mmCIF file of C-alpha atoms and ligand atoms in Angstrom:
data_model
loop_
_atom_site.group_PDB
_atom_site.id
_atom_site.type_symbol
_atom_site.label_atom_id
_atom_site.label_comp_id
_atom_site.label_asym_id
_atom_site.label_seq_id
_atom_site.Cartn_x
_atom_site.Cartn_y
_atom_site.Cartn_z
ATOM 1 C CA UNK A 1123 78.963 111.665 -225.844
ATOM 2 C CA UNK A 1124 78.363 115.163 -226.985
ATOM 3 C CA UNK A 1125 78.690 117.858 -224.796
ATOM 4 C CA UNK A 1126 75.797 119.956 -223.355
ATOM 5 C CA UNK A 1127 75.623 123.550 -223.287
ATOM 6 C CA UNK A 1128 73.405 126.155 -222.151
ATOM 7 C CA UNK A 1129 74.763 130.075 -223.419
ATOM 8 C CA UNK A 1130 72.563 132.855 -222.634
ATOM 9 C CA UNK A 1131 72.901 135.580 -225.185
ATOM 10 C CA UNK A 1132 72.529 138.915 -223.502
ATOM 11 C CA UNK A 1133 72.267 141.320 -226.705
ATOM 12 C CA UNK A 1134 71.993 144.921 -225.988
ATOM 13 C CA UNK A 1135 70.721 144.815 -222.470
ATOM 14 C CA UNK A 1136 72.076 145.356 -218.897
ATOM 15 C CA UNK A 1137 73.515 148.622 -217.631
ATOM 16 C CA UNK A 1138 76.220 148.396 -214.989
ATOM 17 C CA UNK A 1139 74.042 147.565 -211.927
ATOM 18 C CA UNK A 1140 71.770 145.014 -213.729
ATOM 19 C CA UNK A 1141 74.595 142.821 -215.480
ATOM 20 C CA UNK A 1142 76.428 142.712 -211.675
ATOM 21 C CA UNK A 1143 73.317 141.310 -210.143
ATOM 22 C CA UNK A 1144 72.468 139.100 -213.169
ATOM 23 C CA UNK A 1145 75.894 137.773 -212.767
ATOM 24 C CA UNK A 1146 75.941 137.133 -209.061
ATOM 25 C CA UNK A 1147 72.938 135.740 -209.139
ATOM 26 C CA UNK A 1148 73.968 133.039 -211.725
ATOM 27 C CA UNK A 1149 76.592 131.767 -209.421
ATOM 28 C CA UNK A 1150 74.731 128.956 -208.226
ATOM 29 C CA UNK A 1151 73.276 128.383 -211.821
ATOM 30 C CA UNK A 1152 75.923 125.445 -212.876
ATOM 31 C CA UNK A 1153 74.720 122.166 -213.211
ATOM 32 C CA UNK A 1154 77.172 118.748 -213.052
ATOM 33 C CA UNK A 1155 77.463 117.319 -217.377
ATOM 34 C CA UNK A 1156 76.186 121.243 -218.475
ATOM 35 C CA UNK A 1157 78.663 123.944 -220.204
ATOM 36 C CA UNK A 1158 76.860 127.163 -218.791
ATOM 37 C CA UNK A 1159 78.169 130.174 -221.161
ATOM 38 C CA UNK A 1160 77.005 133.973 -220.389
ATOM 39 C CA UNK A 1161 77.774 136.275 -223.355
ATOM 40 C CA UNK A 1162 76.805 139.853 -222.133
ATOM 41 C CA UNK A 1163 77.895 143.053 -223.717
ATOM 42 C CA UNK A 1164 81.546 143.599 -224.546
ATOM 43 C CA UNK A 1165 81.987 146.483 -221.756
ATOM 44 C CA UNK A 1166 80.584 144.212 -219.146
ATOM 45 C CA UNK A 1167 82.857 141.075 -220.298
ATOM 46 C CA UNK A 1168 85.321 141.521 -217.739
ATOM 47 C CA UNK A 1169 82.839 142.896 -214.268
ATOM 48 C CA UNK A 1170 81.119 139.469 -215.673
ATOM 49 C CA UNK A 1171 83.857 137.278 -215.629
ATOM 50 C CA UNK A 1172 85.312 138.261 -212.517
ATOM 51 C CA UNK A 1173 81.434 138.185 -210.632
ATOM 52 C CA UNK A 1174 81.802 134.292 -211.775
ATOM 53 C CA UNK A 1175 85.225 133.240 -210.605
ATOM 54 C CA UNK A 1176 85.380 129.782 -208.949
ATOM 55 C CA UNK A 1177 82.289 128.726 -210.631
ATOM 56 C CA UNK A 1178 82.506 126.354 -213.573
ATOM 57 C CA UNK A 1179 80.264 129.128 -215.463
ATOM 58 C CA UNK A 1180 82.530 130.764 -218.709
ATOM 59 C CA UNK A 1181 81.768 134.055 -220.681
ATOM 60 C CA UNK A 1182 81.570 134.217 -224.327
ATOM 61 C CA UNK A 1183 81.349 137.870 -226.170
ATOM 62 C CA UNK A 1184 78.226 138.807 -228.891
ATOM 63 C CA UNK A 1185 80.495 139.471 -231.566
ATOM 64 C CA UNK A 1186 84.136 140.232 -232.791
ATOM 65 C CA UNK A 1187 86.133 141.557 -235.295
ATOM 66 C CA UNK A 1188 87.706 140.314 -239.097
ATOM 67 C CA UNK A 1189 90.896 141.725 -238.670
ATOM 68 C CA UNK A 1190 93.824 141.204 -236.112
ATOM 69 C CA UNK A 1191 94.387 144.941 -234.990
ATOM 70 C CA UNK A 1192 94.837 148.578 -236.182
ATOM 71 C CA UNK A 1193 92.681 151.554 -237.165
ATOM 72 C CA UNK A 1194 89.632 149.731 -237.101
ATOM 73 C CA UNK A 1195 87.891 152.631 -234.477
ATOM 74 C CA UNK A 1196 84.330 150.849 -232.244
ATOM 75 C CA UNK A 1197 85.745 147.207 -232.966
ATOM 76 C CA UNK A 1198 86.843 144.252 -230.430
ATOM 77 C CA UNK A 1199 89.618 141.878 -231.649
ATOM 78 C CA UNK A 1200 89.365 137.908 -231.567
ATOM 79 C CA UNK A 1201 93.018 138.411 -229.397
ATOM 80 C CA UNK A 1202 91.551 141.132 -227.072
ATOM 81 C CA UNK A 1203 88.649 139.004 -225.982
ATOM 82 C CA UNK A 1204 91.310 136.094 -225.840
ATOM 83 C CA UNK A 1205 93.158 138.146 -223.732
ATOM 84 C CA UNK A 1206 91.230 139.051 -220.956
ATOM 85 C CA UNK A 1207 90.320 135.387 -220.321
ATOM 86 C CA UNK A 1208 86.793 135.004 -222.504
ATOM 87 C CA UNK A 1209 86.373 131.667 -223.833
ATOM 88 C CA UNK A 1210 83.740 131.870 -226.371
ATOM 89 C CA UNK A 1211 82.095 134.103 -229.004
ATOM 90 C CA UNK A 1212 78.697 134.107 -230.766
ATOM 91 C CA UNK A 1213 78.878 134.835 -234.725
ATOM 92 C CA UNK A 1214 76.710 134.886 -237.143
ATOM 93 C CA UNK A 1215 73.826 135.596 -235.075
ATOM 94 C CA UNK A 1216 70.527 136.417 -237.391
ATOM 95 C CA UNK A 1217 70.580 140.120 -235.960
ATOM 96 C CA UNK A 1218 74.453 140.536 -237.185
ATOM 97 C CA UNK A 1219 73.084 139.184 -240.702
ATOM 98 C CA UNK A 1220 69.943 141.619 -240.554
ATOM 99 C CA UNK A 1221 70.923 144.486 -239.263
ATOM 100 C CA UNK A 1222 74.674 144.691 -239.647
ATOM 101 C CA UNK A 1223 75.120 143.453 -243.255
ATOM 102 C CA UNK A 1224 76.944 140.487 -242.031
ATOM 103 C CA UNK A 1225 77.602 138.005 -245.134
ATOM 104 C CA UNK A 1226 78.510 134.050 -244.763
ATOM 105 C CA UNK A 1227 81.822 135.777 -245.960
ATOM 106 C CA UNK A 1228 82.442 138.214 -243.372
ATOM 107 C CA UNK A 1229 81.183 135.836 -240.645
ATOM 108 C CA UNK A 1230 83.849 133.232 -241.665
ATOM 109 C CA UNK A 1231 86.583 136.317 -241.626
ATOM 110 C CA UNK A 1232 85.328 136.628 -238.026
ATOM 111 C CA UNK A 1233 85.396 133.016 -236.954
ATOM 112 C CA UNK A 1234 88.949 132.445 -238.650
ATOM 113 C CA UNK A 1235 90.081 135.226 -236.130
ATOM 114 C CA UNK A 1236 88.490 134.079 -233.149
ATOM 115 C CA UNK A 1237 89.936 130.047 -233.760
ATOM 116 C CA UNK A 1238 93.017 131.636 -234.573
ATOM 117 C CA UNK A 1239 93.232 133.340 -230.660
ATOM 118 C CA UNK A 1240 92.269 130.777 -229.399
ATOM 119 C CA UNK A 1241 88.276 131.151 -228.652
ATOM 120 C CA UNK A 1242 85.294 128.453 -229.397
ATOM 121 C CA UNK A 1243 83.148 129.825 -231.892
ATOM 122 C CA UNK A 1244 79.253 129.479 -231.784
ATOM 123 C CA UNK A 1245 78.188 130.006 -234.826
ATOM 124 C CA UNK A 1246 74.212 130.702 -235.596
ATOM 125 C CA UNK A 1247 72.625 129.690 -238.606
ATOM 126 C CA UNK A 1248 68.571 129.642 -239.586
ATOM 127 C CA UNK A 1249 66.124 130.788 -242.316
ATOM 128 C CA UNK A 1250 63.938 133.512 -242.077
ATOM 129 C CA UNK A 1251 60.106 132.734 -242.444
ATOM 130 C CA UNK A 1252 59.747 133.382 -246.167
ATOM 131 C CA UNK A 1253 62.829 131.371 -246.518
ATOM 132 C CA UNK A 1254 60.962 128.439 -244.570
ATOM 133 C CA UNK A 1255 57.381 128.947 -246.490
ATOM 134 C CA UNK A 1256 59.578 129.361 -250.084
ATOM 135 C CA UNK A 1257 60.691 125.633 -249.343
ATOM 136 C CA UNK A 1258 64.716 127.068 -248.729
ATOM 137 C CA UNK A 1259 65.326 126.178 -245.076
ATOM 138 C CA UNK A 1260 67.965 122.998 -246.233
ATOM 139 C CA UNK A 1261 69.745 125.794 -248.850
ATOM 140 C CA UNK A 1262 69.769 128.411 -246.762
ATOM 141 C CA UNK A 1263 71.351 126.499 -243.868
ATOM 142 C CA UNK A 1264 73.422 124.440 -246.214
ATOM 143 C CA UNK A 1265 75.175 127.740 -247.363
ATOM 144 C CA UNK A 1266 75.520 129.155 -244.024
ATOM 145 C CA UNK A 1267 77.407 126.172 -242.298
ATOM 146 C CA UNK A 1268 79.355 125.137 -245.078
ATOM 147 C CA UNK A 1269 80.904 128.170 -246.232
ATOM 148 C CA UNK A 1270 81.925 128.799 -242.743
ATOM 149 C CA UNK A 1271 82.907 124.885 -242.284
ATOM 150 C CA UNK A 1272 84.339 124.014 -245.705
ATOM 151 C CA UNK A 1273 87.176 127.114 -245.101
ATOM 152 C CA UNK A 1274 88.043 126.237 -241.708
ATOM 153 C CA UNK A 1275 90.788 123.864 -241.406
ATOM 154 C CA UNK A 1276 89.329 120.480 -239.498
ATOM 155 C CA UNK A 1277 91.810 120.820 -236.938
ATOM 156 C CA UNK A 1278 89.647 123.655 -235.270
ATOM 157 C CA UNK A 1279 86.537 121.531 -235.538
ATOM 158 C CA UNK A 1280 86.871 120.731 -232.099
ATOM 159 C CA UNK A 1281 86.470 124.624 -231.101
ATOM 160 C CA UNK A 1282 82.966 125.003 -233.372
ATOM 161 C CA UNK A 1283 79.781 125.077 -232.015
ATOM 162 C CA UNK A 1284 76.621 125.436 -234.362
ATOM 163 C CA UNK A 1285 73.526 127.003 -233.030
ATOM 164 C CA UNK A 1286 70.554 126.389 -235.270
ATOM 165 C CA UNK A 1287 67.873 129.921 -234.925
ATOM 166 C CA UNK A 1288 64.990 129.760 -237.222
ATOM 167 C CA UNK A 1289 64.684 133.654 -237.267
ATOM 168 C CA UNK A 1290 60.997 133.414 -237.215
ATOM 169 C CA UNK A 1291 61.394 132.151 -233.488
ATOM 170 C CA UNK A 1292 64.016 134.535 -232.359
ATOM 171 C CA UNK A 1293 62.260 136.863 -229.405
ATOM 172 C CA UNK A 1294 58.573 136.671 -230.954
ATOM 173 C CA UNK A 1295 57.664 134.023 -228.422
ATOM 174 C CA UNK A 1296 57.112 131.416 -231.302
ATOM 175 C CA UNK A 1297 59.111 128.207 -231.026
ATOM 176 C CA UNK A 1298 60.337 125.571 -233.382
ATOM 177 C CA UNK A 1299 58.390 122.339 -232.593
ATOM 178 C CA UNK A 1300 60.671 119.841 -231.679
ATOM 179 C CA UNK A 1301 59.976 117.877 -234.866
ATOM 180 C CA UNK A 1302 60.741 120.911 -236.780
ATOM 181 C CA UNK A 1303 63.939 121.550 -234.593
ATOM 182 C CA UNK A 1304 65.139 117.824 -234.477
ATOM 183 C CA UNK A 1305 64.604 117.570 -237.988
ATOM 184 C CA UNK A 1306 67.039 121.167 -238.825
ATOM 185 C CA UNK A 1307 69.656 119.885 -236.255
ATOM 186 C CA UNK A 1308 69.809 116.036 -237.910
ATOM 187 C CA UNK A 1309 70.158 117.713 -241.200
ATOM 188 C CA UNK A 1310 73.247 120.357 -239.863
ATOM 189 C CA UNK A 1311 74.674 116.901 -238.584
ATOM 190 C CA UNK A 1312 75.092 116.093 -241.898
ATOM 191 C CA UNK A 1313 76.758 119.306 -243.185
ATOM 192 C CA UNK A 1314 79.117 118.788 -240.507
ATOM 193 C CA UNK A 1315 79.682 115.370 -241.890
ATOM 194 C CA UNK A 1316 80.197 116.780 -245.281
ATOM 195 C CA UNK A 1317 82.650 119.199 -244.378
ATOM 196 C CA UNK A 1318 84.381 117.310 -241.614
ATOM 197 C CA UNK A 1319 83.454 113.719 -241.771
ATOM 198 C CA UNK A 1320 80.973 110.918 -239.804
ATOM 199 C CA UNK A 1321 82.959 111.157 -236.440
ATOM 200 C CA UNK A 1322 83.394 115.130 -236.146
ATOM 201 C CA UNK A 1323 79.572 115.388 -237.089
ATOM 202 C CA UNK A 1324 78.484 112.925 -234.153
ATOM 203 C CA UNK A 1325 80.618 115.295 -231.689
ATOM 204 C CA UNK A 1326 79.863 118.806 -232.745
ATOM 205 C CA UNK A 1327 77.359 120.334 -230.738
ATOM 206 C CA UNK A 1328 74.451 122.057 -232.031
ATOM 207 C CA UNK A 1329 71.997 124.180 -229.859
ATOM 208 C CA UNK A 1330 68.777 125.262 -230.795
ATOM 209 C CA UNK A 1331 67.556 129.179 -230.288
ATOM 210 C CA UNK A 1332 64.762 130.957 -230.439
ATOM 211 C CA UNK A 1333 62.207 131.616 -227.727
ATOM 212 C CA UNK A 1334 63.854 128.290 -225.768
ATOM 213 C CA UNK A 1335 62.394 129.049 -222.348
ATOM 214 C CA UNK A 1336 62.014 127.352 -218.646
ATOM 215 C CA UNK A 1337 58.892 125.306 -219.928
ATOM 216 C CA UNK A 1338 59.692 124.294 -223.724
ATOM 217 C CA UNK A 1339 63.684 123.514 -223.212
ATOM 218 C CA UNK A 1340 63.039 120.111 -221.777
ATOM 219 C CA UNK A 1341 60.989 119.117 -224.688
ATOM 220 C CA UNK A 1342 63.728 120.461 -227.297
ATOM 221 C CA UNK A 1343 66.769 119.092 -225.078
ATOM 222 C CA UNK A 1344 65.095 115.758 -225.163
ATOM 223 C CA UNK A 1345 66.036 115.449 -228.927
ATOM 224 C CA UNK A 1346 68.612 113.162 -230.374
ATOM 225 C CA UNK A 1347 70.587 116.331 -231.892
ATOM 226 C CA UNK A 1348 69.868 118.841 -229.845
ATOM 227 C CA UNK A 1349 73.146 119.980 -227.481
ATOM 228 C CA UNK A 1350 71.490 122.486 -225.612
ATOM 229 C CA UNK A 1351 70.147 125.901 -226.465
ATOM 230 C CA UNK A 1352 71.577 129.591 -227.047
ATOM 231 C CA UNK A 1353 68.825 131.724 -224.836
ATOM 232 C CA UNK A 1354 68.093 135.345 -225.382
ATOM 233 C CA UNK A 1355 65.467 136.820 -223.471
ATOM 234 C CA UNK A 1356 64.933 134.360 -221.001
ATOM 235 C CA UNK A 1357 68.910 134.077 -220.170
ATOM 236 C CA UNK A 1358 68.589 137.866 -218.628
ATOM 237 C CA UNK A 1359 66.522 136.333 -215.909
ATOM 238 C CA UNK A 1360 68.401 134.258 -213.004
ATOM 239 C CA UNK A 1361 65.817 132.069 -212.260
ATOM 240 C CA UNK A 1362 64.413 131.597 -215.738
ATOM 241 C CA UNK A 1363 68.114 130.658 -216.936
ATOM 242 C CA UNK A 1364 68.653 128.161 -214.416
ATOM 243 C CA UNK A 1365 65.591 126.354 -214.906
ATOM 244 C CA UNK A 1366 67.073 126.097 -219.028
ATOM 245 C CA UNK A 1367 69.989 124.437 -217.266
ATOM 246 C CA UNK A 1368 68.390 122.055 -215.112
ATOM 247 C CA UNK A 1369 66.199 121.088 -218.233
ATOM 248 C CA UNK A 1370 68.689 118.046 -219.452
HETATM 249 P P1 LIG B 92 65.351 134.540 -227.827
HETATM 250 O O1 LIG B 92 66.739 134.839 -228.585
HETATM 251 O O2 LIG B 92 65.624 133.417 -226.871
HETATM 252 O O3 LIG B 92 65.019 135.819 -227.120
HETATM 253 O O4 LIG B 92 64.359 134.183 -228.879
HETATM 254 C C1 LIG B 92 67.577 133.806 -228.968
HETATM 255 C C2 LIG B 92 68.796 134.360 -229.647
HETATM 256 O O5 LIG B 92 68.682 135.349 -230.383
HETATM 257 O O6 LIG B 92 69.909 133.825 -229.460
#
């Protein structure tokens, strides 16, 4: 049995007031058999955490950074996060690649750092359209997983969690089908397989994102490999989020 998870990825949005009534309001948002994971902004990490005490809910951060500690001035260590009690962290989210220059390189750096302290890594791979259309989508993915995969040692495969994102479906309202979904998720399985063997690969959770909403998510969770989702714009509303969760 694989585990389920639902993490709603909060990206630049909230201000102090917002991210306090988000948060309370998700209190009641656990479901039995469902990891719920909210990943808001770094500076609201903590007020977030503490908002969800007592509830089976965890937080997970957007990002982190390659190195340990030092003069590395604007940047949030794997061990800080670790630290003040935050479980998770997304890498290698599509906007991180895009806009932020981050390589398959760098994003293994990062999620060698956050294993290392101690977090569960959910790591975001997917093609861009062009990629799709230019017939790439198994190379593309195939170089994103693996490098990250193939340099982590297997004992931390326990503390990986892949989250396929087609970039064409990321916050334009457009949504993998669930063929073309289940089809990208059966063929991570078996990169994970590659890199880590049969048994790791039929364990390993891998959510889809991408426009996964209150209506759709049953649909896509209904798929032999797909874990759950990673939520962006829908996650930043209460009821919309909970809806996700009560989808399995
Ligand atoms: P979206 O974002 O749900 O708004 O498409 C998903 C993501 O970027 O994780």
């Amino acid at each position: 049995m694989r585990r389920k998870i639902v993490a709603g990825n909060w990206k630049m949005n909230t201000n102090y007031e917002e991210a306090s009534r988000l948060a309370e309001s998700l209190r009641s948002a656990a479901a039995d058999g469902v990891q719920v994971i909210v990943c808001p902004p770094f500076l609201w990490l903590s007020l977030v955490k503490n908002k969800l005490e007592n509830t089976n809910i965890e937080t997970g951060a957007q990002n982190c950074s390659d190195h340990v500690k030092g003069a590395f001035t604007g940047e949030v260590s794997a061990e800080m996060l670790a630290s003040a009690g935050i479980g998770y962290v997304i890498l290698g989210h599509s906007e991180r690649r895009s806009m932020f220059g981050e390589t398959d390189q760098l994003v293994l750096q990062k999620s060698l750092q956050a294993l290392q302290a101690g977090l569960q890594v959910i790591l975001c791979v997917g093609e861009t359209l062009e990629e799709r259309q230019a017939g790439k989508l198994h190379e593309v993915i195939a170089h994103q997983t693996l490098h990250v995969l193939k340099n982590t040692p297997e004992s931390y495969a326990n503390s990986i969690i892949l989250a396929y994102e087609p970039v064409w479906a990321i916050g334009t309202g457009l949504t993998a089908t669930p063929e073309q979904a289940q089809e990208a998720h059966a063929f991570i399985r078996t990169l994970i397989a590659e890199a880590y063997g049969k048994e790791t690969s039929e364990t390993m959770p891998i959510l889809y994102g991408g426009s996964c909403n209150a209506t759709n998510a049953k649909t896509l969770f209904s798929c032999n490999d797909i874990d759950g989702g990673l939520i962006g714009g829908a996650s930043l509303k209460a009821e919309d989020f909970n809806a996700i969760i009560h989808s399995f």
